[in-house]
Coordinates of C-alpha atoms in Angstrom, one line a residue:
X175 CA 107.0 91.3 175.3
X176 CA 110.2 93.9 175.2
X177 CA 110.7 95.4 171.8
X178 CA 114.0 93.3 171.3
X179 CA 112.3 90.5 171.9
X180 CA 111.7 89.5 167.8
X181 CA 114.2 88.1 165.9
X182 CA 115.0 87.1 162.3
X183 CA 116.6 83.4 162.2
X184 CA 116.5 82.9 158.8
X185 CA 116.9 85.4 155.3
X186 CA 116.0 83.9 152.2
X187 CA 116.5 86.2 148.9
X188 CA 115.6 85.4 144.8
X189 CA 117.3 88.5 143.1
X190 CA 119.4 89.9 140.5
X191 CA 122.5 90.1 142.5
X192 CA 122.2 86.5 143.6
X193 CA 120.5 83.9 145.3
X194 CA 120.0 83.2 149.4
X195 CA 121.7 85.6 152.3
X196 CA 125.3 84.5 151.4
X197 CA 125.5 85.9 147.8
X198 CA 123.1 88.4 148.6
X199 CA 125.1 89.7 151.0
X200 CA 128.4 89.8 149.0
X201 CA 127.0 91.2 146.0
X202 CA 125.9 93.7 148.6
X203 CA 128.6 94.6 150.2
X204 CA 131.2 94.6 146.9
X205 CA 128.7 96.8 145.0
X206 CA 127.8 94.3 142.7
X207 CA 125.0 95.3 139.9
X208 CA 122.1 93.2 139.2
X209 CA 121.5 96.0 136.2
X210 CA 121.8 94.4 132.0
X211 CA 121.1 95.5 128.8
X212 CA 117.5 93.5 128.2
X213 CA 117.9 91.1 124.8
X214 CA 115.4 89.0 123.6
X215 CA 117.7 86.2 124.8
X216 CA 116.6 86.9 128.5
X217 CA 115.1 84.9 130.8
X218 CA 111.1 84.2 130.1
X219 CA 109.4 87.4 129.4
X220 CA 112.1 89.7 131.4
X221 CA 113.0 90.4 127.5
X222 CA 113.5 93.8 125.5
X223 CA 110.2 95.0 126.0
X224 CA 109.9 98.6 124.9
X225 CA 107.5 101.5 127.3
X226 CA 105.9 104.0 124.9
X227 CA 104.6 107.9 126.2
X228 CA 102.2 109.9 124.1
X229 CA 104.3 112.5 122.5
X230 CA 101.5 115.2 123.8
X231 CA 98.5 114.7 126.0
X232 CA 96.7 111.1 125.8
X233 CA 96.1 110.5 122.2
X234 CA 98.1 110.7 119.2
X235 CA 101.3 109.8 118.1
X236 CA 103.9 107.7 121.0
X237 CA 107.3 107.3 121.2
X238 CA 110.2 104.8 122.5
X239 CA 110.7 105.7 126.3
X240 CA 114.2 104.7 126.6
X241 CA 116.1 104.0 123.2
X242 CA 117.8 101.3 124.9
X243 CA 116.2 98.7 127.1
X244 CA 117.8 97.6 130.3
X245 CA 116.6 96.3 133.6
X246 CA 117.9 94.1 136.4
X247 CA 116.0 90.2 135.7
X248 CA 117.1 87.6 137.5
X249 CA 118.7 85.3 135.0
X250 CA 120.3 82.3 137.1
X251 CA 117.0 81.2 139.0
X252 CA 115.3 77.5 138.1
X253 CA 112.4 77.4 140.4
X254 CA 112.3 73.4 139.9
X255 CA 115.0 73.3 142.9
X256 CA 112.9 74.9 144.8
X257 CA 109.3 73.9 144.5
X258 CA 108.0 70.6 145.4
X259 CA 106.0 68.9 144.2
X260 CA 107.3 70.4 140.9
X261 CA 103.3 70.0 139.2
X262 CA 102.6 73.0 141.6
X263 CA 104.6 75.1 139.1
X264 CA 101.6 74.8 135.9
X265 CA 99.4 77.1 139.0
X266 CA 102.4 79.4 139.3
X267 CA 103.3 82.6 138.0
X268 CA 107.4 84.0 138.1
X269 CA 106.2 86.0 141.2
X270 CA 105.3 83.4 143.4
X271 CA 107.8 80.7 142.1
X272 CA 110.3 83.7 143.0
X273 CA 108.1 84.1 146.5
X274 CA 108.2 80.6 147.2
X275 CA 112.2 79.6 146.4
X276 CA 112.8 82.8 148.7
X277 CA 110.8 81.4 151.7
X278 CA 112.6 77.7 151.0
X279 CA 115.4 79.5 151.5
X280 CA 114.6 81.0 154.9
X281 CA 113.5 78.2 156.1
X282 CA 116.9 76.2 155.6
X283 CA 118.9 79.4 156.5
X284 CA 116.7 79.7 159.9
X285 CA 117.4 75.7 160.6
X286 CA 113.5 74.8 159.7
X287 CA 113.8 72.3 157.5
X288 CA 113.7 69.4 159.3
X289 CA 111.0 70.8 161.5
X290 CA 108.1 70.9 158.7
X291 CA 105.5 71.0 157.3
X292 CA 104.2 71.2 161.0
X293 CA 102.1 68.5 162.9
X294 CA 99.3 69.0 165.4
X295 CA 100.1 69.2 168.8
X296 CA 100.2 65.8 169.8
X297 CA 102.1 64.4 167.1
X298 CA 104.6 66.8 167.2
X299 CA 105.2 66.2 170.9
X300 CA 106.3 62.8 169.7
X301 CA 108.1 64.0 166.3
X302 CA 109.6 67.8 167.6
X303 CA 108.0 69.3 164.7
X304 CA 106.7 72.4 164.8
X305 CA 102.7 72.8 166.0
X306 CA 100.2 73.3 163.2
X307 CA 98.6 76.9 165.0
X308 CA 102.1 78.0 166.0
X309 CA 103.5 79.3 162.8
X310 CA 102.2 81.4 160.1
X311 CA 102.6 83.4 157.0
X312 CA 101.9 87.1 156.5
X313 CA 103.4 88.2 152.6
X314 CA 103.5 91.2 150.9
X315 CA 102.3 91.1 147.1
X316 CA 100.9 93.4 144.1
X317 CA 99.0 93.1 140.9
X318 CA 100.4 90.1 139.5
X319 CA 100.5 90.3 135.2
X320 CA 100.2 87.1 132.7
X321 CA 102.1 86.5 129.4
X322 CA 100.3 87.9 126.8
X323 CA 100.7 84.9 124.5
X324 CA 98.2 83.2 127.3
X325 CA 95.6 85.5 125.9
X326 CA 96.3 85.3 122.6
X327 CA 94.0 82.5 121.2
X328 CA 91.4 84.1 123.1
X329 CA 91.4 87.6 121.4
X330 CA 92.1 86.0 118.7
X331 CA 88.4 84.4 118.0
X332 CA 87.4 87.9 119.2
X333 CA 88.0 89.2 115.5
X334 CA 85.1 90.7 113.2
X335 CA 85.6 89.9 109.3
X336 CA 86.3 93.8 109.2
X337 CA 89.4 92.8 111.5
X338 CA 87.6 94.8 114.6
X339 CA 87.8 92.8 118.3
X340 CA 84.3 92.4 119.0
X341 CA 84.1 92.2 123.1
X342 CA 80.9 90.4 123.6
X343 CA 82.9 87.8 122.2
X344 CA 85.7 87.4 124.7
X345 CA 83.4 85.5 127.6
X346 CA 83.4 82.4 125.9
X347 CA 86.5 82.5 124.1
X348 CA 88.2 82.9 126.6
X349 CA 86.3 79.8 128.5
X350 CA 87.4 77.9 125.4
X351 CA 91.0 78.5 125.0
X352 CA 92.3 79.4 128.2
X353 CA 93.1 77.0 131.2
X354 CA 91.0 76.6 133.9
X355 CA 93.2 77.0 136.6
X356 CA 94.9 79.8 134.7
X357 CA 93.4 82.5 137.6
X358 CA 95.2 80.6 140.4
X359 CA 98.9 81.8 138.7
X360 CA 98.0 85.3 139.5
X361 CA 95.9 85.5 142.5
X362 CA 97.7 88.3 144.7
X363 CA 97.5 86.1 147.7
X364 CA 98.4 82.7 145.8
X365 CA 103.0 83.2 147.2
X366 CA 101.0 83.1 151.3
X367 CA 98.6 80.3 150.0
X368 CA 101.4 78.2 148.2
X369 CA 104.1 78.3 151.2
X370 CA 101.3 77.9 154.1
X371 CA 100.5 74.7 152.4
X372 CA 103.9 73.6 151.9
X373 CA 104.5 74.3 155.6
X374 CA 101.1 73.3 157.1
X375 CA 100.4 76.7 158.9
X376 CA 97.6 76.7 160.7
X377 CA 98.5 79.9 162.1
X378 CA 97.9 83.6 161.1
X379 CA 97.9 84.1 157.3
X380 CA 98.1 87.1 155.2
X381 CA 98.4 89.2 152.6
X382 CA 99.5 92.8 152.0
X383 CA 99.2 95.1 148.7
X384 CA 100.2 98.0 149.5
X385 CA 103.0 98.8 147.1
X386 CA 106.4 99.1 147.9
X387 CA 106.0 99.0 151.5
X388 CA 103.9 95.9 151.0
X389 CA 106.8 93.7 152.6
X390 CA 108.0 95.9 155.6
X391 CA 104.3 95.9 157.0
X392 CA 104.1 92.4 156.5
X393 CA 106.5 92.1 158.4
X394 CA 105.3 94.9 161.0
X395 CA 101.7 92.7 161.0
X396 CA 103.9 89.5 162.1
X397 CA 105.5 90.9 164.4
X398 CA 102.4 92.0 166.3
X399 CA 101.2 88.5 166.0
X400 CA 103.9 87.0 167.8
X401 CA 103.9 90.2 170.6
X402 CA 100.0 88.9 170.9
X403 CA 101.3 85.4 171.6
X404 CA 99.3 83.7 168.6
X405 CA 102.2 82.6 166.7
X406 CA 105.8 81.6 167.7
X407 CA 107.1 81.5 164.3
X408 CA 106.0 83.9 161.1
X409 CA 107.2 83.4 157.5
X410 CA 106.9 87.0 156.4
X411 CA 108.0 87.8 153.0
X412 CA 106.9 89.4 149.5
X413 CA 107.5 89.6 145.7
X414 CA 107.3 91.4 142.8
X415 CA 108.2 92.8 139.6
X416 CA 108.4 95.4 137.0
X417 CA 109.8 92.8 134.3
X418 CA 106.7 91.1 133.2
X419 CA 106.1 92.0 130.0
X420 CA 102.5 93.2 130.3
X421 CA 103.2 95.3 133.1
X422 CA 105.6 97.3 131.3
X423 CA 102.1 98.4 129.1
X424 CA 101.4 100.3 132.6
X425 CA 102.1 103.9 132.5
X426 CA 103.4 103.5 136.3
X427 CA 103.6 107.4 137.6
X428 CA 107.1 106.9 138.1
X429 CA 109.3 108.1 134.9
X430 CA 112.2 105.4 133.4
X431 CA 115.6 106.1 132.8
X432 CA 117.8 105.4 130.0
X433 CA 121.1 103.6 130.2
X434 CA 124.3 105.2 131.1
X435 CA 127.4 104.7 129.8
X436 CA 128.1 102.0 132.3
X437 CA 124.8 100.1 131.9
X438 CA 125.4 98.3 135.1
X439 CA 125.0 101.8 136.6
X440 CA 122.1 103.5 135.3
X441 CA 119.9 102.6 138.5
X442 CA 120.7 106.1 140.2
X443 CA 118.7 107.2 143.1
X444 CA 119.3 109.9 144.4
X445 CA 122.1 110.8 142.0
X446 CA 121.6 114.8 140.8
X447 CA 121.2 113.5 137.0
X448 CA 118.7 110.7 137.6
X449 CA 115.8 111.0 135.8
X450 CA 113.8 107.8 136.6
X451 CA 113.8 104.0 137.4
X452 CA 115.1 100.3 136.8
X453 CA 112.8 97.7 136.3
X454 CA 113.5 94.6 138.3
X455 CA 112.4 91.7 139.7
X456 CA 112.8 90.1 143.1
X457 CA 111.8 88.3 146.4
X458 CA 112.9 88.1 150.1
X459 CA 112.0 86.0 153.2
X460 CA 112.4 86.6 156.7
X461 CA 112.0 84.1 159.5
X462 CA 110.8 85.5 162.6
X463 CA 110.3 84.0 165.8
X464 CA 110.3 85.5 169.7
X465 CA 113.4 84.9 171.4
X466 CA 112.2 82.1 173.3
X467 CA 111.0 80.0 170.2
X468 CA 114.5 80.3 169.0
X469 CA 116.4 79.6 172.1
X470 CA 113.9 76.6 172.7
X471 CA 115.0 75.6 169.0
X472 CA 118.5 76.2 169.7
X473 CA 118.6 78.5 166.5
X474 CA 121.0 81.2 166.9
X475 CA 119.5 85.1 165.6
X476 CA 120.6 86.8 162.8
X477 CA 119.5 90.4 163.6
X478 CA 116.9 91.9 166.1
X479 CA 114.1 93.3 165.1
X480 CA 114.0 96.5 168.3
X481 CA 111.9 98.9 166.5
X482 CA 108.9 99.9 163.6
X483 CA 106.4 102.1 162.5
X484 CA 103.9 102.8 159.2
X485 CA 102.7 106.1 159.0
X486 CA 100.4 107.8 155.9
X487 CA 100.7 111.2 155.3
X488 CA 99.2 111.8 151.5
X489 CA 101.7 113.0 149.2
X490 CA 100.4 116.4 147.2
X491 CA 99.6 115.1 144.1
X492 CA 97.6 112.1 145.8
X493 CA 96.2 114.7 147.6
X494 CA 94.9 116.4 144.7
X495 CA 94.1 113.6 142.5
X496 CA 96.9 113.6 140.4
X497 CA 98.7 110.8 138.4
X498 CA 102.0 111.4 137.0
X499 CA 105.0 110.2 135.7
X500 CA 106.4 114.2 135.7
X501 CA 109.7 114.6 136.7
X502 CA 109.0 118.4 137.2
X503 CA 109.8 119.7 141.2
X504 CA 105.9 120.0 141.6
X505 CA 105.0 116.9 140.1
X506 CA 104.0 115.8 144.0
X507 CA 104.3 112.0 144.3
X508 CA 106.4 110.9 147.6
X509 CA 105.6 112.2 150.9
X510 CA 108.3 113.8 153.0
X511 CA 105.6 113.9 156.2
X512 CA 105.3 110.3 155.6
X513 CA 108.6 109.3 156.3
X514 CA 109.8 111.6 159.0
X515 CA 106.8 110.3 160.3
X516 CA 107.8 106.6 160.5
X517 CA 111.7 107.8 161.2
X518 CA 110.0 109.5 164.6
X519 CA 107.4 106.4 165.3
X520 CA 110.6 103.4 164.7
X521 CA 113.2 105.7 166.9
X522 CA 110.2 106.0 169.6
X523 CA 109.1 102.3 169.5
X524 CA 113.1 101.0 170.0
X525 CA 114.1 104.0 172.8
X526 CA 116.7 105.6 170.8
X527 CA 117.8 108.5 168.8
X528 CA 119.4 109.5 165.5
X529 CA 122.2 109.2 167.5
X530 CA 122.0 105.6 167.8
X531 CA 121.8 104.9 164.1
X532 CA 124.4 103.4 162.1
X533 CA 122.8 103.5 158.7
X534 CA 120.4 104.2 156.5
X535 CA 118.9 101.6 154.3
X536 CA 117.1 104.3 151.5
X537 CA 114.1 103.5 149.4
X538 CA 115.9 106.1 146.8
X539 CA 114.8 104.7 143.6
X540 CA 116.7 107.4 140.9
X541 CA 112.9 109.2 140.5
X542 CA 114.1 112.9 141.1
X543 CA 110.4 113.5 142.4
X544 CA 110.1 110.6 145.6
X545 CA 113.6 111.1 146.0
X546 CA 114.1 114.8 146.8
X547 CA 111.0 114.0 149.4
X548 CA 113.5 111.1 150.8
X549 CA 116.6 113.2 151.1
X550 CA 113.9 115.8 152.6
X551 CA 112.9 113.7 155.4
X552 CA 116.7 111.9 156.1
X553 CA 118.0 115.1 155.9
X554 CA 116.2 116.1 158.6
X555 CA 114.9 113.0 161.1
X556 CA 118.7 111.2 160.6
X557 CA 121.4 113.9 159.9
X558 CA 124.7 113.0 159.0
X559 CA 123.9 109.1 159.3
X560 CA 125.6 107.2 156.7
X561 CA 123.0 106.3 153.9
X562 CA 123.4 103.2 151.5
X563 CA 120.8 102.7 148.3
X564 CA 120.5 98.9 147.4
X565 CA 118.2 99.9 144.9
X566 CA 121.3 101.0 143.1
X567 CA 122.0 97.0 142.4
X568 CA 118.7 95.7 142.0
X569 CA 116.7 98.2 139.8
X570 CA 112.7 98.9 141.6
X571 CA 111.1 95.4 141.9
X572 CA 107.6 96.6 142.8
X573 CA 105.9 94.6 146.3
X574 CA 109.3 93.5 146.9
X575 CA 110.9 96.6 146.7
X576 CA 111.1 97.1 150.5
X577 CA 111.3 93.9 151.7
X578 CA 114.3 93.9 149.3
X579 CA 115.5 96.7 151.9
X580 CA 114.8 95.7 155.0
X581 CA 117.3 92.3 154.3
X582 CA 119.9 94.5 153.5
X583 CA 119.4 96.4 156.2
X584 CA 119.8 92.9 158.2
X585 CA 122.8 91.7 156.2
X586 CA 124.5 95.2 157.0
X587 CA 123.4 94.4 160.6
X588 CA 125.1 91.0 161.1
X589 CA 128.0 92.0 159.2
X590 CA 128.6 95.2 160.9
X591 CA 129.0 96.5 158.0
X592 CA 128.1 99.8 155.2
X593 CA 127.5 98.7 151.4
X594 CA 128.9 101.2 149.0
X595 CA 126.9 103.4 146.7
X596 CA 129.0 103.4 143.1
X597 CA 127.5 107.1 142.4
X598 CA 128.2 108.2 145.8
X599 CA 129.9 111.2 144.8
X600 CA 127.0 112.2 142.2
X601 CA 124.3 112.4 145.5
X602 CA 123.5 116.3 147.1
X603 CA 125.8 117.1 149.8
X604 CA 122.6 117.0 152.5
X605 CA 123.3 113.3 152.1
X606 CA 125.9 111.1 153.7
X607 CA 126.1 108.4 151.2
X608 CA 128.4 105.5 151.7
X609 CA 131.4 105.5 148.6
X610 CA 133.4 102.7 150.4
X611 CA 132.3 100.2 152.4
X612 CA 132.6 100.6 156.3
X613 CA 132.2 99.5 159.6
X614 CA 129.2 100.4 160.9
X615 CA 129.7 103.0 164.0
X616 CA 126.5 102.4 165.7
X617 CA 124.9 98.7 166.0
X618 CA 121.3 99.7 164.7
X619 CA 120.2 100.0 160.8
X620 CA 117.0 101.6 159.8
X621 CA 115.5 100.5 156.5
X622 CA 113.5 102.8 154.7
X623 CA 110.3 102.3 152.3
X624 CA 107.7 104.5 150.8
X625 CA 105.2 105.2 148.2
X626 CA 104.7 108.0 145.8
X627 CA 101.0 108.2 147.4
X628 CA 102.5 109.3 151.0
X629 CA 102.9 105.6 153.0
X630 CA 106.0 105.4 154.6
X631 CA 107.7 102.3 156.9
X632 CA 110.6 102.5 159.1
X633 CA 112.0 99.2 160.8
X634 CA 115.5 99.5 163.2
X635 CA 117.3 96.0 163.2
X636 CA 120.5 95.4 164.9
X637 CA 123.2 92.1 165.4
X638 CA 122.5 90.2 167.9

């Protein structure tokens, strides 16, 4: 099979700056920010939940880590229109209601709909359905966090009369107050499981944690299953969040920010004065399918998929064992190796050049640390090319953070088109960011994602 021989059909997309390609892809485009001042008004959990740091070292007294909460939620989703049947939604957490809306979504956008859940082979002669062992699923996912209320009753009957929480206590309190089936909402691989079935996909199935490049490689591992000639169709897709209100009690090694004066514009990257992340939430959905699925189909191809790579190259401080939320020059998270690395293995696997690249979709995420090592590696593998930073908008969404990416790096595609960066001006000079939007001078976009541990993706994707 020739490298241009992939393409996406269908984008589906559950995010602060809007819901499916279409509004996606404006919000995009018109530098629309997903990023709100958190109330305890917002939508579930995604509320005005406060991160505390130990003043010094690891004991002792804490304080607030940003004096005023904000974040990027999305607050116009109601997964009931998405997921059917609607009782599936007591064994689902936000995550994979978000993961599974966001495949829906593909499906309709690639033209699917009618076509499943799929049928064996000799029914769907008859029916034109899609076969059973010729589509599958391959999703990109994380650690997925429950409400703490769920917990509550349980740690509750863990109390001493001295007011202590007596552990040994927990196995069967917990067996007592908490719902059986209360595991299957946050099962990593539960978003794959949930839309396979809903589909009927007998085909490959799998999922990825592998941080924020979780979603690019799922999408790297379905491509190789339809070069291999096992699947004809792939769902590839992948969620996550930073919103949940127990993850925020993780220390992350990544510092927050604070708001700016424009709260709609403190998500930063690369911006001289940024000093840490946005939380957010999210999920996207590509459809892929070989070219002569699709023409068989009569569906017409959003973008091409003509090049990848996923290259590891340990960043110093994983290197040396370190964890930490630093922002200090020599604090060592991101790996500039790492994504030069995947730059050279993407340009290699399409048969072009810098030259040939149009844009830059960054993985910036306004940590000064993993974003010096980004501009490092740009900088040097993709001089000069115009470079936007969608993370701008949507704030870090964890597993979903580069499959976030990689869709508006297929928007930008289709649209021939260069999404402004509002802080454009604020970013080093080695960097070409976009201010205004732009036609695209060259028909290929490379989307960017990395990890402050040293894994790096790169996937190329032009029109079609």
């Amino acid at each position: 099979m020739n490298r241009s021989d992939i393409v996406i059909t269908g984008v589906g997309v559950v995010s602060s700056i809007g819901l499916g390609r279409e509004a996606f892809t404006e919000s995009l485009l018109n530098g629309d920010s997903g990023v709100i001042e958190l109330v305890d008004s917002t939508v579930g959990d995604r509320n005005a939940t406060a991160r505390y740091k130990f003043v010094q070292g690891s004991s002792g007294d804490t304080e607030q880590e940003s004096p005023v909460e904000i974040g990027a939620p999305i607050t116009d989703f109601d997964p009931k229109l998405f997921v059917k049947p609607r009782k599936a939604l007591k064994v689902m957490c936000r995550e994979i209601q978000t993961s599974f809306a966001a495949s829906q979504m593909a499906i309709e956008d690639a033209g699917l709909s009618s076509l499943l859940p799929a049928e064996p082979a000799d029914q769907a002669k008859v029916s034109g359905r899609i076969v059973v062992d010729r589509i599958g699923t391959v999703f990109g996912s994380e650690m997925l966090y429950g409400d703490p209320e769920e917990l509550a009753d349980a740690f509750a009957a863990c109390k001493t009369e001295e007011n202590e929480i007596d552990r040994s206590k927990f196995g069967n309190a917990a067996m007592r107050s908490i719902t059986p089936l209360w595991m299957l909402k946050y099962l990593p691989n539960m978003p794959a499981c949930h839309v396979g079935i809903a589909v009927n996909s007998h085909g490959p199935n799998n999922t990825l944690t592998v941080g924020d490049v979780s979603g690019p490689n799922a999408v790297l591992e379905a491509c190789g299953y339809l070069r291999r000639g096992i699947a004809d169709i792939m769902v590839a897709a992948a969620a996550g969040s930073r919103m949940n209100t127990t993850r925020t009690m993780f220390t992350e090694d990544q510092p927050l920010t604070g708001a700016s004066a424009s709260v709609e514009r403190s998500s930063r990257p690369h911006a001289k004065d940024a000093k840490g992340i946005v939380r957010g939430e999210g999920a996207a959905c590509v459809i892929l399918e070989t070219v002569e699925s699709a023409e068989q189909g009569k569906r017409t191809p959003i973008a091409k998929v003509v090049g990848m790579a996923s290259r590891f190259v340990p960043s110093a401080a994983f290197a040396e064992g370190r964890f930490t939320s630093s922002s200090e020059e020599n604090a060592g998270r991101g790996s500039a190796a790492a994504i030069e690395a995947a730059i050279a293995g993407a340009l290699s696997d399409a048969g072009l050049s810098s030259d040939d690249i149009g844009l830059v979709v960054g993985h910036g995420m306004g940590d000064p640390v993993i974003d010096a090592q980004e501009a490092r590696a740009i900088a040097k593998a993709l001089p000069g090319v115009p470079l936007t930073l969608p993370i701008g908008l949507l704030g870090h969404t964890g597993a979903a953070t580069g499959m976030l990416g990689l869709t508006a790096a297929v928007v930008a595609a289709q649209r021939g088109t260069a999404p402004p960066v509002a802080h454009a001006a604020d970013c080093p000079e080695t960097l070409n960011v976009v201010q205004e939007s732009a036609p695209l001078k060259q028909p290929y976009v490379i989307a960017l994602s990395h990890t402050s541990h040293g894994s790096a993706t790169a996937v190329i994707v032009s029109a079609t």
